[in-house]
Short mmCIF file of C-alpha atoms in Angstrom, two decimals:
data_model
loop_
_atom_site.label_atom_id
_atom_site.label_comp_id
_atom_site.label_asym_id
_atom_site.label_seq_id
_atom_site.Cartn_x
_atom_site.Cartn_y
_atom_site.Cartn_z
CA MET A 40 96.68 66.38 109.35
CA VAL A 41 96.07 65.88 113.03
CA ASP A 42 97.35 68.23 115.81
CA PRO A 43 98.62 67.09 119.48
CA ALA A 44 95.29 66.84 120.53
CA GLY A 45 93.98 64.49 118.35
CA SER A 46 91.46 66.59 116.35
CA ALA A 47 91.76 66.98 112.57
CA ALA A 48 93.33 70.18 111.38
CA PRO A 49 92.40 71.81 108.16
CA GLN A 50 95.39 71.61 105.48
CA ARG A 51 96.14 74.82 103.84
CA ASN A 52 96.51 74.37 99.84
CA GLY A 53 100.05 75.31 99.20
CA ALA A 54 99.99 73.98 95.62
CA ALA A 55 101.31 76.41 92.95
CA THR A 56 99.81 76.45 89.34
CA GLY A 57 99.83 78.60 86.28
CA ALA A 58 102.65 80.42 84.57
CA LEU A 59 103.51 82.44 87.67
CA GLY A 60 103.32 79.57 89.91
CA ASP A 61 100.07 81.07 91.28
CA ALA A 62 99.71 80.85 94.97
CA THR A 63 96.00 80.66 95.76
CA ASP A 64 94.43 79.70 99.14
CA ALA A 65 91.92 80.98 101.54
CA VAL A 66 94.37 83.97 102.47
CA LEU A 67 96.33 84.75 99.80
CA SER A 68 95.99 84.92 95.75
CA VAL A 69 98.67 86.04 93.27
CA GLU A 70 97.47 85.80 89.74
CA GLN A 71 99.75 86.92 86.60
CA VAL A 72 97.47 88.21 84.07
CA PRO A 73 98.35 88.54 80.35
CA PRO A 74 100.88 91.23 79.56
CA SER A 75 98.84 94.40 78.57
CA ASP A 76 99.21 95.84 75.03
CA ASP A 77 102.07 97.96 76.38
CA GLY A 78 104.01 95.01 77.19
CA ARG A 79 103.37 95.37 81.39
CA GLN A 80 103.34 92.45 83.47
CA VAL A 81 100.35 92.44 85.73
CA VAL A 82 100.13 90.76 88.80
CA ARG A 83 96.97 90.91 91.04
CA VAL A 84 97.24 90.07 94.54
CA GLY A 85 94.31 89.37 96.94
CA GLY A 86 93.76 88.51 100.64
CA GLU A 87 95.84 88.87 103.57
CA ILE A 88 99.57 89.57 103.21
CA ASP A 89 101.00 88.99 106.68
CA MET A 90 103.80 86.80 108.36
CA LEU A 91 102.32 83.46 107.14
CA THR A 92 101.69 84.66 103.54
CA ALA A 93 104.58 87.28 103.00
CA PRO A 94 107.04 84.40 102.12
CA ARG A 95 104.67 82.99 99.51
CA LEU A 96 104.41 86.50 97.82
CA ARG A 97 108.27 86.82 97.47
CA ASP A 98 108.45 83.51 96.32
CA ALA A 99 105.91 83.90 93.83
CA LEU A 100 106.91 87.25 92.55
CA THR A 101 110.66 86.77 92.75
CA PRO A 102 111.14 85.43 89.18
CA VAL A 103 108.87 87.90 87.51
CA VAL A 104 110.87 90.89 89.06
CA ALA A 105 114.11 89.14 88.01
CA ILE A 106 113.44 89.47 84.43
CA PRO A 107 115.75 92.30 83.46
CA GLY A 108 114.29 95.47 81.47
CA SER A 109 110.51 94.50 82.39
CA ASP A 110 107.88 96.53 83.66
CA VAL A 111 105.96 94.95 86.63
CA VAL A 112 102.57 96.33 87.86
CA LEU A 113 101.47 94.77 91.13
CA ASP A 114 97.87 95.38 91.62
CA LEU A 115 97.05 95.32 95.37
CA ASP A 116 93.36 96.26 95.33
CA ALA A 117 92.02 93.09 96.39
CA VAL A 118 94.22 93.07 99.47
CA THR A 119 92.47 92.75 102.51
CA PHE A 120 95.45 93.13 105.18
CA LEU A 121 98.82 94.34 104.58
CA GLY A 122 100.94 93.80 107.85
CA SER A 123 105.03 94.63 108.30
CA ASN A 124 106.17 91.29 106.86
CA GLY A 125 104.25 92.00 103.61
CA LEU A 126 105.71 95.67 103.73
CA GLY A 127 108.97 94.17 104.13
CA VAL A 128 108.57 91.87 101.03
CA LEU A 129 107.60 95.00 98.95
CA VAL A 130 110.41 96.57 99.86
CA GLU A 131 112.81 93.64 99.10
CA LEU A 132 110.78 92.72 95.36
CA SER A 133 111.45 96.78 94.77
CA GLN A 134 115.41 96.76 95.51
CA GLN A 135 115.49 93.21 93.55
CA ALA A 136 113.83 94.75 90.29
CA GLU A 137 116.06 97.92 90.69
CA THR A 138 119.28 95.74 90.45
CA VAL A 139 118.16 94.27 87.22
CA GLY A 140 116.63 97.29 85.78
CA THR A 141 112.83 96.03 86.12
CA LYS A 142 110.40 98.74 86.83
CA PHE A 143 108.16 97.47 89.60
CA ARG A 144 105.38 99.49 90.27
CA LEU A 145 102.30 99.25 92.76
CA VAL A 146 98.64 100.24 92.22
CA CYS A 147 96.10 100.26 94.75
CA ALA A 148 93.20 102.97 95.73
CA ASN A 149 92.47 100.56 98.81
CA ARG A 150 92.90 102.42 102.09
CA THR A 151 93.86 98.83 103.51
CA VAL A 152 96.78 98.85 101.66
CA SER A 153 97.64 102.92 101.17
CA ARG A 154 97.21 103.61 104.70
CA PRO A 155 100.45 101.26 105.88
CA LEU A 156 102.26 102.55 102.91
CA THR A 157 101.54 106.08 103.79
CA LEU A 158 102.19 105.91 107.81
CA THR A 159 105.59 104.27 107.27
CA GLY A 160 106.78 106.77 104.26
CA LEU A 161 106.88 103.83 102.11
CA ASP A 162 104.57 105.39 99.30
CA GLN A 163 107.61 107.76 99.18
CA VAL A 164 110.18 104.80 98.57
CA LEU A 165 108.27 102.71 96.59
CA ASP A 166 106.54 103.46 93.32
CA PHE A 167 102.97 103.80 94.21
CA TYR A 168 99.98 104.87 92.33
CA GLU A 169 96.27 105.08 93.38
CA SER A 170 95.08 103.94 89.73
CA TYR A 171 96.43 102.58 86.52
CA THR A 172 95.79 105.71 84.96
CA ASP A 173 98.26 107.61 87.06
CA LEU A 174 101.08 105.20 85.88
CA PRO A 175 103.61 106.48 83.72
CA PRO A 176 104.05 105.18 80.11
CA ALA A 177 105.56 101.57 80.09
CA GLY A 178 109.30 101.37 80.02
CA SER A 179 109.61 104.92 81.43
#
């Protein structure tokens, strides 16, 4: 790709692979791991969740939270930035999950994620835990 000034601009890898449609590039990674022994769907997210990557996160996770009655855990420990667009996507995904009876839980001990959630009060709105050991039993 060439920008208007004629210099070569780096292209982003927008390719999706894997069962989830894993979105991976230099700033965002989304990876669905095999279901846990208790049937939970665990999705690991890493990198930056900002106005450019938040839509990709939404696109990757919408089919996962749309499965009625499932139990989805979003592991955000590898997130290095969480902007307002990312917070909005987490709220949207939580609402989508609720409408179909899916449990949607966030796990993160990383201050980069917990601080914006706490400052906005979303830690009280979203189902948020600091570790896997804090999670309630699957399905509850």
